[in-house]
PDB file of C-alpha atoms and ligand atoms in Angstrom:
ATOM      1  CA  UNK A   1      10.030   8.980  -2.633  1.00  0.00           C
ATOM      2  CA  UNK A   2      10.636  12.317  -3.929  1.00  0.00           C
ATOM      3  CA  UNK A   3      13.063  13.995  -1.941  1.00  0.00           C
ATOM      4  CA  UNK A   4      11.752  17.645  -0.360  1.00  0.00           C
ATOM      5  CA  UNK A   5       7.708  17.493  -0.441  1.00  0.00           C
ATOM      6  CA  UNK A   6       5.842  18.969  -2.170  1.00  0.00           C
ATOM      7  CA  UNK A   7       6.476  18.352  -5.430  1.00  0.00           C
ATOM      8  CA  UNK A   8       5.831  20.912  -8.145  1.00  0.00           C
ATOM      9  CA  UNK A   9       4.726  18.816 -11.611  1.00  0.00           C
ATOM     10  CA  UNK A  10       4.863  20.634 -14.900  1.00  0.00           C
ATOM     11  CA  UNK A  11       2.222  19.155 -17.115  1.00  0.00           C
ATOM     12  CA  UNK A  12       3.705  19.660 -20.562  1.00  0.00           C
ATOM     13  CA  UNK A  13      -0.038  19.086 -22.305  1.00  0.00           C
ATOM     14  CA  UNK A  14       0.371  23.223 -21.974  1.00  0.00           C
ATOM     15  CA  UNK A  15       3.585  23.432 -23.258  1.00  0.00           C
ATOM     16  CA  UNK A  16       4.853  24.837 -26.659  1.00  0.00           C
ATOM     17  CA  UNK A  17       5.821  21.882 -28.746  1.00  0.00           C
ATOM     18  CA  UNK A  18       7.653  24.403 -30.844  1.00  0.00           C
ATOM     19  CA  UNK A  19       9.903  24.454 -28.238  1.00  0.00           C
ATOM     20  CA  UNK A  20       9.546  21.616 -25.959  1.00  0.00           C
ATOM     21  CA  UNK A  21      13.460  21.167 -25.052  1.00  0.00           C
ATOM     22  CA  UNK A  22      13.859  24.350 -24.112  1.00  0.00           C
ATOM     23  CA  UNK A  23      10.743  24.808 -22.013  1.00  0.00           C
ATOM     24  CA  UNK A  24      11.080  21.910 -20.084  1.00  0.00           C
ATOM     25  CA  UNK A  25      14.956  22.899 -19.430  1.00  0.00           C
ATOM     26  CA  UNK A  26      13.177  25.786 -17.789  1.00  0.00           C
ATOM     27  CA  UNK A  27      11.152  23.521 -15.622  1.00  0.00           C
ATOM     28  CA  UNK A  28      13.997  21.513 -14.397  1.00  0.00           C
ATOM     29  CA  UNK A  29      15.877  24.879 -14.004  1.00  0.00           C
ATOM     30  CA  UNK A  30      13.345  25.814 -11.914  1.00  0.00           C
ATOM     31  CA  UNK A  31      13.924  22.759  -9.871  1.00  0.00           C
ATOM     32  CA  UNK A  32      11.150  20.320 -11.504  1.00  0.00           C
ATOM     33  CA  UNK A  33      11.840  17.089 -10.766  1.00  0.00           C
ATOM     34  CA  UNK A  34       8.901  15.251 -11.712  1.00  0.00           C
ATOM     35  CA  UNK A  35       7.473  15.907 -15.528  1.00  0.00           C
ATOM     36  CA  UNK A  36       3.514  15.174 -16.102  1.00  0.00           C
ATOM     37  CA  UNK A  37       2.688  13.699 -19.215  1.00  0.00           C
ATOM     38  CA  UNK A  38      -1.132  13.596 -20.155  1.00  0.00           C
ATOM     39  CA  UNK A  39      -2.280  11.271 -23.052  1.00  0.00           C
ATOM     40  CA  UNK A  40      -5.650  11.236 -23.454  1.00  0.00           C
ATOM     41  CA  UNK A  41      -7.653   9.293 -26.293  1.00  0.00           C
ATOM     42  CA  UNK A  42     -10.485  11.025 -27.321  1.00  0.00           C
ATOM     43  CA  UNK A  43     -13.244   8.475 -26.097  1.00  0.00           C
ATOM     44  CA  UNK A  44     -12.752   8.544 -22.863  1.00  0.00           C
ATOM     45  CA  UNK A  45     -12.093  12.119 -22.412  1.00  0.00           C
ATOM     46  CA  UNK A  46     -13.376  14.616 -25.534  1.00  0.00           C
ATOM     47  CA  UNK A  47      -9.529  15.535 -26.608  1.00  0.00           C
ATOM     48  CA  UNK A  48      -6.848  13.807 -27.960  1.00  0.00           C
ATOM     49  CA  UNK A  49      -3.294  14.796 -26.912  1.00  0.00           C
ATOM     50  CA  UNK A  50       0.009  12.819 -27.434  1.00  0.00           C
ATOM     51  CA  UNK A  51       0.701   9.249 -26.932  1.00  0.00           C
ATOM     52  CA  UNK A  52       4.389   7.074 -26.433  1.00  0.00           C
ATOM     53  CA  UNK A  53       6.719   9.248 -28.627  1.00  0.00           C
ATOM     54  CA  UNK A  54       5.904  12.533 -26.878  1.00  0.00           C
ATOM     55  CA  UNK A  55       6.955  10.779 -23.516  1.00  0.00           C
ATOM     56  CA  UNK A  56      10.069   9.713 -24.775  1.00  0.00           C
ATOM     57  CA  UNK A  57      10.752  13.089 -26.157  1.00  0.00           C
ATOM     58  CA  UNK A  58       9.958  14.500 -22.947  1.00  0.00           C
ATOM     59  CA  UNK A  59      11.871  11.726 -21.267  1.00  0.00           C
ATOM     60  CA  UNK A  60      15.466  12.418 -23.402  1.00  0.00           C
ATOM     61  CA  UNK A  61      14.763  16.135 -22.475  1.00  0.00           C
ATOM     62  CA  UNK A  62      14.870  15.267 -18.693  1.00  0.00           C
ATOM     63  CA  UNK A  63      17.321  12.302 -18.138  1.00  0.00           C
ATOM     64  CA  UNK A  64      16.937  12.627 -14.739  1.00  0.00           C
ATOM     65  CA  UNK A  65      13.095  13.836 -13.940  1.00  0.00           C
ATOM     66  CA  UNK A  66      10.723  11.889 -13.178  1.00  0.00           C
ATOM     67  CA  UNK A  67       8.404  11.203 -15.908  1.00  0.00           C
ATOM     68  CA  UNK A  68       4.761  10.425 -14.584  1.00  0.00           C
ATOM     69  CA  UNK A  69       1.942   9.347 -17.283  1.00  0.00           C
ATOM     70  CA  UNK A  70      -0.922  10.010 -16.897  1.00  0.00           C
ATOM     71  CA  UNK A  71      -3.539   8.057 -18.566  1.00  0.00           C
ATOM     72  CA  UNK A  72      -6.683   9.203 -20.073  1.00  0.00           C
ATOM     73  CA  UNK A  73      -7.697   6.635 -22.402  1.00  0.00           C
ATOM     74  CA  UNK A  74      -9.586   3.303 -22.564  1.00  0.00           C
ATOM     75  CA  UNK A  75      -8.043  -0.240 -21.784  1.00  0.00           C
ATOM     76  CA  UNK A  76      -5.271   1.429 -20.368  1.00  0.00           C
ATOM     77  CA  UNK A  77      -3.738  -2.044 -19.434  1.00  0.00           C
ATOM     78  CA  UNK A  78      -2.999  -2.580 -23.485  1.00  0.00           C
ATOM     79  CA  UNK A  79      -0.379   0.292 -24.056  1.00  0.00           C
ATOM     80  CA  UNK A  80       1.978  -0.249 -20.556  1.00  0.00           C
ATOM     81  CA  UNK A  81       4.669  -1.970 -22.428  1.00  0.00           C
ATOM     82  CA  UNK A  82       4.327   1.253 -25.177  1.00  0.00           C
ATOM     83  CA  UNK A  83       5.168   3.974 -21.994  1.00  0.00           C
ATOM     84  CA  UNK A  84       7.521   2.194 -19.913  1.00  0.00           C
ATOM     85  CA  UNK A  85       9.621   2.090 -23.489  1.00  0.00           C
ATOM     86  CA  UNK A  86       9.316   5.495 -23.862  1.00  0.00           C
ATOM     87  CA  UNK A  87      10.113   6.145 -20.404  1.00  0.00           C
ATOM     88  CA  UNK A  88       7.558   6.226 -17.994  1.00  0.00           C
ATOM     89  CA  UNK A  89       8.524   6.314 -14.683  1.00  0.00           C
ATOM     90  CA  UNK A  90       5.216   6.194 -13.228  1.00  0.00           C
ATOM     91  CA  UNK A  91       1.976   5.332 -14.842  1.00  0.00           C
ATOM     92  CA  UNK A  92      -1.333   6.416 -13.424  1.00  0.00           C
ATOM     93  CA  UNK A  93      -4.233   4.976 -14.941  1.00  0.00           C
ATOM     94  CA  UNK A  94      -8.539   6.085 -14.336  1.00  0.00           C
ATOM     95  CA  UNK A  95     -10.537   3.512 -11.940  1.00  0.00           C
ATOM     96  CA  UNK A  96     -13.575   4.452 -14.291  1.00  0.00           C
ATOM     97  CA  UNK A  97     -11.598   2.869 -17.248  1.00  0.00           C
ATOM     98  CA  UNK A  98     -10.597  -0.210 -15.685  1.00  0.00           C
ATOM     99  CA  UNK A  99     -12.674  -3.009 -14.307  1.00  0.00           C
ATOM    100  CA  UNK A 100      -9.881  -4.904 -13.427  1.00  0.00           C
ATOM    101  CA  UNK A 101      -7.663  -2.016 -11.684  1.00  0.00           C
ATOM    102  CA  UNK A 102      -5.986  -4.203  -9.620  1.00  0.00           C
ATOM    103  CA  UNK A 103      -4.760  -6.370 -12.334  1.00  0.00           C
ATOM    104  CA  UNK A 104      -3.195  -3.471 -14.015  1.00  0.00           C
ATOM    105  CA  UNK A 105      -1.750  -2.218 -11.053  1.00  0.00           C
ATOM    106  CA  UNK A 106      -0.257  -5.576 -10.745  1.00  0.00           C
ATOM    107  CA  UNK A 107       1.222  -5.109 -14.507  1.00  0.00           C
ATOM    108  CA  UNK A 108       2.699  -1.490 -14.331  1.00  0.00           C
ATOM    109  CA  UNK A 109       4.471  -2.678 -11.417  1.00  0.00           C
ATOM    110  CA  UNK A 110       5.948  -5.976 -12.605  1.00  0.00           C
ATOM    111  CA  UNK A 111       8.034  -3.759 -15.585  1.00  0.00           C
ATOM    112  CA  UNK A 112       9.311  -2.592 -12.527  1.00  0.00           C
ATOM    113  CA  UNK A 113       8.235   1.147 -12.615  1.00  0.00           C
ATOM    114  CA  UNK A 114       5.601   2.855  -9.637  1.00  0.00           C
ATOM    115  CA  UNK A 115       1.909   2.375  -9.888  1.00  0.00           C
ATOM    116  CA  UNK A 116      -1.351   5.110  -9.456  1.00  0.00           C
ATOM    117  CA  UNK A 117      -4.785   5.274  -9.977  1.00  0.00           C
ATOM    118  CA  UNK A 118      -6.517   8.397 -10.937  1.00  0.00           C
ATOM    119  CA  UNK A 119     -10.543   9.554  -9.836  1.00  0.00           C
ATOM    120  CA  UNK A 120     -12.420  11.971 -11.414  1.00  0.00           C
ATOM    121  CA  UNK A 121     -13.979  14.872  -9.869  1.00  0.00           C
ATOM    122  CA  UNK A 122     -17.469  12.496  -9.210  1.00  0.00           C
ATOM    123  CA  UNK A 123     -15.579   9.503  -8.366  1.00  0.00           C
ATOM    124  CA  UNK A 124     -16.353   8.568  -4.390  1.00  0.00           C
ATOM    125  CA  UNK A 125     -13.063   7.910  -3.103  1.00  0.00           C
ATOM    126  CA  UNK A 126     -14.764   4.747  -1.511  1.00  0.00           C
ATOM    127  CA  UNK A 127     -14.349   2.764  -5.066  1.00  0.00           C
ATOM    128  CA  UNK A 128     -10.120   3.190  -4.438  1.00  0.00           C
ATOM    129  CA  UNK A 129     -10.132   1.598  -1.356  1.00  0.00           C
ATOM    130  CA  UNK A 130      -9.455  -1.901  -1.837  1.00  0.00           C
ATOM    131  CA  UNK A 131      -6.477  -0.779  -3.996  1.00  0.00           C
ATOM    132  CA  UNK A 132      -5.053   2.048  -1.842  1.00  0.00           C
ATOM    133  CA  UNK A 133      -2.740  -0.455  -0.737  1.00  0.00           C
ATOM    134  CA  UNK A 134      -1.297  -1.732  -3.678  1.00  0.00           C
ATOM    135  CA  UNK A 135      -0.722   1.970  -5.144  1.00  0.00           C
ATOM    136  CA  UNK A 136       2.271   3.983  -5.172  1.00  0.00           C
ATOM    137  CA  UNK A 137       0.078   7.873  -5.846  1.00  0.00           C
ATOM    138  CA  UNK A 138      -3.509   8.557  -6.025  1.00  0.00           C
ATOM    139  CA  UNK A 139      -4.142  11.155  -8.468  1.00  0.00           C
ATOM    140  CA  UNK A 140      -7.292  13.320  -7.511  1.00  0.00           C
ATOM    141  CA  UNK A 141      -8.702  15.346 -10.607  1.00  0.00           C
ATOM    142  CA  UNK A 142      -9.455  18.651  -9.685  1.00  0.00           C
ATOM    143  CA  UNK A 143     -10.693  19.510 -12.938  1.00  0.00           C
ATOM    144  CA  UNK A 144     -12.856  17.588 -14.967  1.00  0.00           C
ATOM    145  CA  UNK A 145     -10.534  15.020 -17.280  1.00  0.00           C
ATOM    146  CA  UNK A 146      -8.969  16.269 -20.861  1.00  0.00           C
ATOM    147  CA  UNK A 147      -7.956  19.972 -21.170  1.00  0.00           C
ATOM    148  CA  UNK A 148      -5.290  22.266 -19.052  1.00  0.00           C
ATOM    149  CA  UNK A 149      -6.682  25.848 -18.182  1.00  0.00           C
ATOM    150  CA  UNK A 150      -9.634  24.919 -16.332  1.00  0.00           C
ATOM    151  CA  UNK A 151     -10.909  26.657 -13.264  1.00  0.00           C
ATOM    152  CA  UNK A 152      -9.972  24.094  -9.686  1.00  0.00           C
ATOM    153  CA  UNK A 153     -12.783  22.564  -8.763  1.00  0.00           C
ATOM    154  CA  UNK A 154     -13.199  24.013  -4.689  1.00  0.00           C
ATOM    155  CA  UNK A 155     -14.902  21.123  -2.628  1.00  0.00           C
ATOM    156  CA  UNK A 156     -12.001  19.067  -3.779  1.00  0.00           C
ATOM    157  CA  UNK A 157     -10.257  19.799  -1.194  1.00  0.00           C
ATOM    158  CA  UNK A 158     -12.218  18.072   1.251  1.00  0.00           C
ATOM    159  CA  UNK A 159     -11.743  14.988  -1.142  1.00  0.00           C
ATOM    160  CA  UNK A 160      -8.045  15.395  -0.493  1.00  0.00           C
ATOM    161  CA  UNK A 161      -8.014  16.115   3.074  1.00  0.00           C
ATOM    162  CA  UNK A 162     -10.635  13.023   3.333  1.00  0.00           C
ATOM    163  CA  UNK A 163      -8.157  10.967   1.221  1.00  0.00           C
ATOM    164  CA  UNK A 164      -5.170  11.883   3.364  1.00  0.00           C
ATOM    165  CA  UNK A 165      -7.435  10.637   6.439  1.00  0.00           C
ATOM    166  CA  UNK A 166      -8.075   7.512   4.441  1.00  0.00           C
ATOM    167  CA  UNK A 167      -4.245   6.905   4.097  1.00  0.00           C
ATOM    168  CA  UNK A 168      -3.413   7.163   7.722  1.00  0.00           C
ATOM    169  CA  UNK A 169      -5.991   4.902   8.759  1.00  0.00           C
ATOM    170  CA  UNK A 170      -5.124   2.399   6.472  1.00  0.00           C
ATOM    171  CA  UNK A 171      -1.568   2.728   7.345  1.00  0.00           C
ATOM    172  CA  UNK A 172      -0.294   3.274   3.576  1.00  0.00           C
ATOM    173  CA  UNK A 173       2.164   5.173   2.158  1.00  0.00           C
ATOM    174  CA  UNK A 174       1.143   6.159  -1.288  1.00  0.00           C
ATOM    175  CA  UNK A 175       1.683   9.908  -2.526  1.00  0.00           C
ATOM    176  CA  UNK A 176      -1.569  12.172  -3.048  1.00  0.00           C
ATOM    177  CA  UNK A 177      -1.433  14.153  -6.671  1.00  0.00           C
ATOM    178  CA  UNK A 178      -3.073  17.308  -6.919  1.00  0.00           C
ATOM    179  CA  UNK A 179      -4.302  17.672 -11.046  1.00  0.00           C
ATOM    180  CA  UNK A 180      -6.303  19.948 -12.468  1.00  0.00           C
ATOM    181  CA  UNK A 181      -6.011  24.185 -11.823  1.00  0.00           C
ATOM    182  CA  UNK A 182      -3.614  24.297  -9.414  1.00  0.00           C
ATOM    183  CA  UNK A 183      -1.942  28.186  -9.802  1.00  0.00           C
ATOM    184  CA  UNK A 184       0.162  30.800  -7.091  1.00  0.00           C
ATOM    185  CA  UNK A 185      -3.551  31.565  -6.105  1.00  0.00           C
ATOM    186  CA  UNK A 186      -4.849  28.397  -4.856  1.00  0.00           C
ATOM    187  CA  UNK A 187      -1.164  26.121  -4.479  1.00  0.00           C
ATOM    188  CA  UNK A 188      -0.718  27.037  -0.853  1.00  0.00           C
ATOM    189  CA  UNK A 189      -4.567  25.750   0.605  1.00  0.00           C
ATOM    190  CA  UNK A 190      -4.616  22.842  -1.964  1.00  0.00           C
ATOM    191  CA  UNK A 191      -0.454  21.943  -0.106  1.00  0.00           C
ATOM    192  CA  UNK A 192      -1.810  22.591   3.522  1.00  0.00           C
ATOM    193  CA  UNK A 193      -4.868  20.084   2.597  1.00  0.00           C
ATOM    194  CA  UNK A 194      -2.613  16.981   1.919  1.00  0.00           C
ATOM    195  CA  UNK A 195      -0.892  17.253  -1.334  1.00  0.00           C
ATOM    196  CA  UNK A 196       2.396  15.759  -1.988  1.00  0.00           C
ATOM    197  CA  UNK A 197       2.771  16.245  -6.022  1.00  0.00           C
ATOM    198  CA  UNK A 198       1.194  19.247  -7.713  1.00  0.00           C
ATOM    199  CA  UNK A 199       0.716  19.339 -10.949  1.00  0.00           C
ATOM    200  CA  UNK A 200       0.583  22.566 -12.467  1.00  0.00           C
ATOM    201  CA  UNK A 201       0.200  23.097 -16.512  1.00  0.00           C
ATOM    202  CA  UNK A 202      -1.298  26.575 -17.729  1.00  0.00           C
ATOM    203  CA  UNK A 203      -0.054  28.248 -14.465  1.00  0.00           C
ATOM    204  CA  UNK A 204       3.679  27.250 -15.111  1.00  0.00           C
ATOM    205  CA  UNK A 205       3.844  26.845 -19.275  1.00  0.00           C
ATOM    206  CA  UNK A 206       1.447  30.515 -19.841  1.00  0.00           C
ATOM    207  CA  UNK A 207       4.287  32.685 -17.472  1.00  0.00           C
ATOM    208  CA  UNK A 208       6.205  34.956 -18.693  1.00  0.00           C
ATOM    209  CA  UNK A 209       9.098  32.974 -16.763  1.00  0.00           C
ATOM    210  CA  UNK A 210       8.725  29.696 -16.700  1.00  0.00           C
ATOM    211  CA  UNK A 211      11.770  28.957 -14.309  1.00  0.00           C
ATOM    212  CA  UNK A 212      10.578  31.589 -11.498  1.00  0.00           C
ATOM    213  CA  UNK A 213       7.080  30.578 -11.980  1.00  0.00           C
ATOM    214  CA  UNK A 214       7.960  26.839 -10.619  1.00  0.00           C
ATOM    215  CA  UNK A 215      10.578  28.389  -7.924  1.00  0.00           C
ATOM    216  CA  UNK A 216       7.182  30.238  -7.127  1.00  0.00           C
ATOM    217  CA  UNK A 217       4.676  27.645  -6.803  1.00  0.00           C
ATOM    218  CA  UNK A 218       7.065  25.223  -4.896  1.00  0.00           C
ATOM    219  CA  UNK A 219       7.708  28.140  -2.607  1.00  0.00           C
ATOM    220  CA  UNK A 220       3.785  28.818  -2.210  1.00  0.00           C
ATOM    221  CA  UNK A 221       3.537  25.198  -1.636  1.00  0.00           C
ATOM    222  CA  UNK A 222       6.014  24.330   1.164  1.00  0.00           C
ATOM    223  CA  UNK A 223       5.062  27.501   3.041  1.00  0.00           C
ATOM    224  CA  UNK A 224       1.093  27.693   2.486  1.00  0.00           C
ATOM    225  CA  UNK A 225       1.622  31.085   1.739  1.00  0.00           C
ATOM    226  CA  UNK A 226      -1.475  32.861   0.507  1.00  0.00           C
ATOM    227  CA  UNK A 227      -1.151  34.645  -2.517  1.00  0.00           C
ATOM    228  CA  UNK A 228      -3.738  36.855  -4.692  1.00  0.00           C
ATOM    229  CA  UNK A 229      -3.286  36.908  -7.820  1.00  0.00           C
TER     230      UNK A 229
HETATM  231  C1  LIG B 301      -6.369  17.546 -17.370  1.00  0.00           C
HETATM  232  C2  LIG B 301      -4.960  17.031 -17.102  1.00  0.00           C
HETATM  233  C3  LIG B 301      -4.177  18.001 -16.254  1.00  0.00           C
HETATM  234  C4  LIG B 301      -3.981  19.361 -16.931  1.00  0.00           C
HETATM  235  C5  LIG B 301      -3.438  20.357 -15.925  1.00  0.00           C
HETATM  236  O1  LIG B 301      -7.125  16.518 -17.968  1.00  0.00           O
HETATM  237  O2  LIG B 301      -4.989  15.800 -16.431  1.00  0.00           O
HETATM  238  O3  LIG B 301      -2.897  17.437 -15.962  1.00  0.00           O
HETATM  239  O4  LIG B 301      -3.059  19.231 -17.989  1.00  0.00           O
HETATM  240  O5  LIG B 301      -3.420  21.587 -16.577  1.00  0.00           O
HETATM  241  P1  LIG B 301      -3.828  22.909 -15.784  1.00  0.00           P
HETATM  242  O6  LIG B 301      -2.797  23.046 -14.690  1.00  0.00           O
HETATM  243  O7  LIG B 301      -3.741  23.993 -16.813  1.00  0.00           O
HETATM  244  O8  LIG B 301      -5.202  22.679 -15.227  1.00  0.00           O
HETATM  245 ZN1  LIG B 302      -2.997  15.044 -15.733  1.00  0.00          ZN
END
C-alpha cells in the first residue's frame, strides 16, 4: 500500500527515450513513487510501444519506484515471466484480452508480485466483479487504449465513483487507477471521485518542468483543488 494517497504515476510511453534516465530522475525528484509502463502490441490496441527491456531500463532508473505494467496486448498470461524479470512490480492486464482472467491473476501473483485488471472505456464494470476480490488495483481507462495525449473521457467518473461503491460493498481493498488524460485541469475532480493512483503521461513528460509538474498534480490531487488551465 502506497504510503500518502493519491498516488501521482508518470507514464513514461510520453517520455523522451533520448533521455529516459534523466527524465524519470525528475519524476522521482518530484516525489514519483510509482512508474507506469505501457506495452501495447499492436493487435489489440492500433500502436506498438515497448515491451520487457524498456521496463527493466525503467526499472534500474528507479531502484526504488514502483514499476506498474500495464498490459495492452493479447494472451497477456504468456509474457508474465518476461516482466517480472525485468522488474515489474505490478502487472495489470485487459479483462477483454483474457478469458481466463482469473487464472492469470492467479499467475502474476504466484511470482510473488501484485495483481490488476484493466477495463476499457465500454467495459461494464459488472464483467470485474467476480475478480474484484482477487485483485490488488483496478485500472479504469479513461481514454480509449494505445496512445498518451488524449482528451479524458468525462462520464468516467461516474464509472469510478460507481467502482469505489462497488469496493465498499464488497468489502475489498484493491486500489482504483485513474489512466488516460488525467492533467492540473481535471486531477482534482477525477481524486475527489475515488482515485488512489493517477497516472499522468503527456501532462507530466510535455512540461516545461517535469519535477514541479508532479509536485503539482499530487498537490491538485490530495487537495481537490480546482485548477484552469
Ligand atoms: C493509454 C495508456 C495511458 C497513457 C496516458 O493507452 O494506457 O497510460 O499513456 O497518457 P496521457 O496521460 O497522455 O493520457
Ligand atoms: Zn496505461
Amino acid at each position: 500500500m502506497p504510503d500518502q494517497l493519491p498516488v501521482i504515476a508518470p507514464s513514461i510511453l510520453a517520455a523522451d527515450y533520448t533521455r529516459l534516465k534523466q527524465q524519470i530522475d525528475a519524476c522521482t525528484d518530484g516525489g514519483a513513487s510509482w512508474l507506469h509502463c505501457d506495452v501495447m502490441d499492436g493487435h489489440f490496441v492500433p500502436n506498438i510501444s515497448f515491451g520487457p527491456m524498456i521496463v527493466e531500463a525503467a526499472a534500474r532508473c528507479a531502484p526504488d519506484a514502483l514499476i506498474d505494467v500495464h498490459l495492452m496486448i493479447e494472451n497477456p498470461g504468456n509474457y508474465i515471466e518476461q516482466f517480472v524479470r525485468a522488474g515489474a512490480s505490478l502487472i495489470s492486464f485487459h479483462i477483454e484480452t483474457e478469458p481466463h482472467a482469473h487464472r492469470v491473476i492467479q499467475a502474476i501473483r504466484a511470482t510473488g508480485i501484485q495483481a490488476g485488471i484493466a477495463i476499457n472505456p465500454a467495459t461494464p464494470l459488472s464483467l470485474l466483479e467476480d475478480v474484484l476480490p482477487e485483485v490488488d488495483l483496478v485500472v479504469v481507462m479513461t481514454v480509449n487504449p494505445g496512445f498518451g495525449g488524449q482528451k479524458f473521457i468525462e462520464p468516467a467518473l461516474g464509472k469510478i465513483r460507481r467502482l469505489a461503491e462497488m469496493r465498499d460493498r464488497l468489502d475489498t481493498d484493491f486500489l482504483i487507477q485513474v489512466d488516460g488524460g488525467v492533467g492540473p485541469d481535471n486531477i482534482g475532480r477525477i481524486a475527489d471521485a475515488g482515485a488512489d493512483i493517477l497516472v499522468a503521461g503527456s501532462s507530466v513528460f510535455s512540461a516545461h518542468d517535469i519535477t514541479d509538474r508532479v509536485k503539482e498534480l499530487a498537490r491538485l490531487a490530495r487537495t481537490g483543488e480546482l485548477k484552469f488551465t
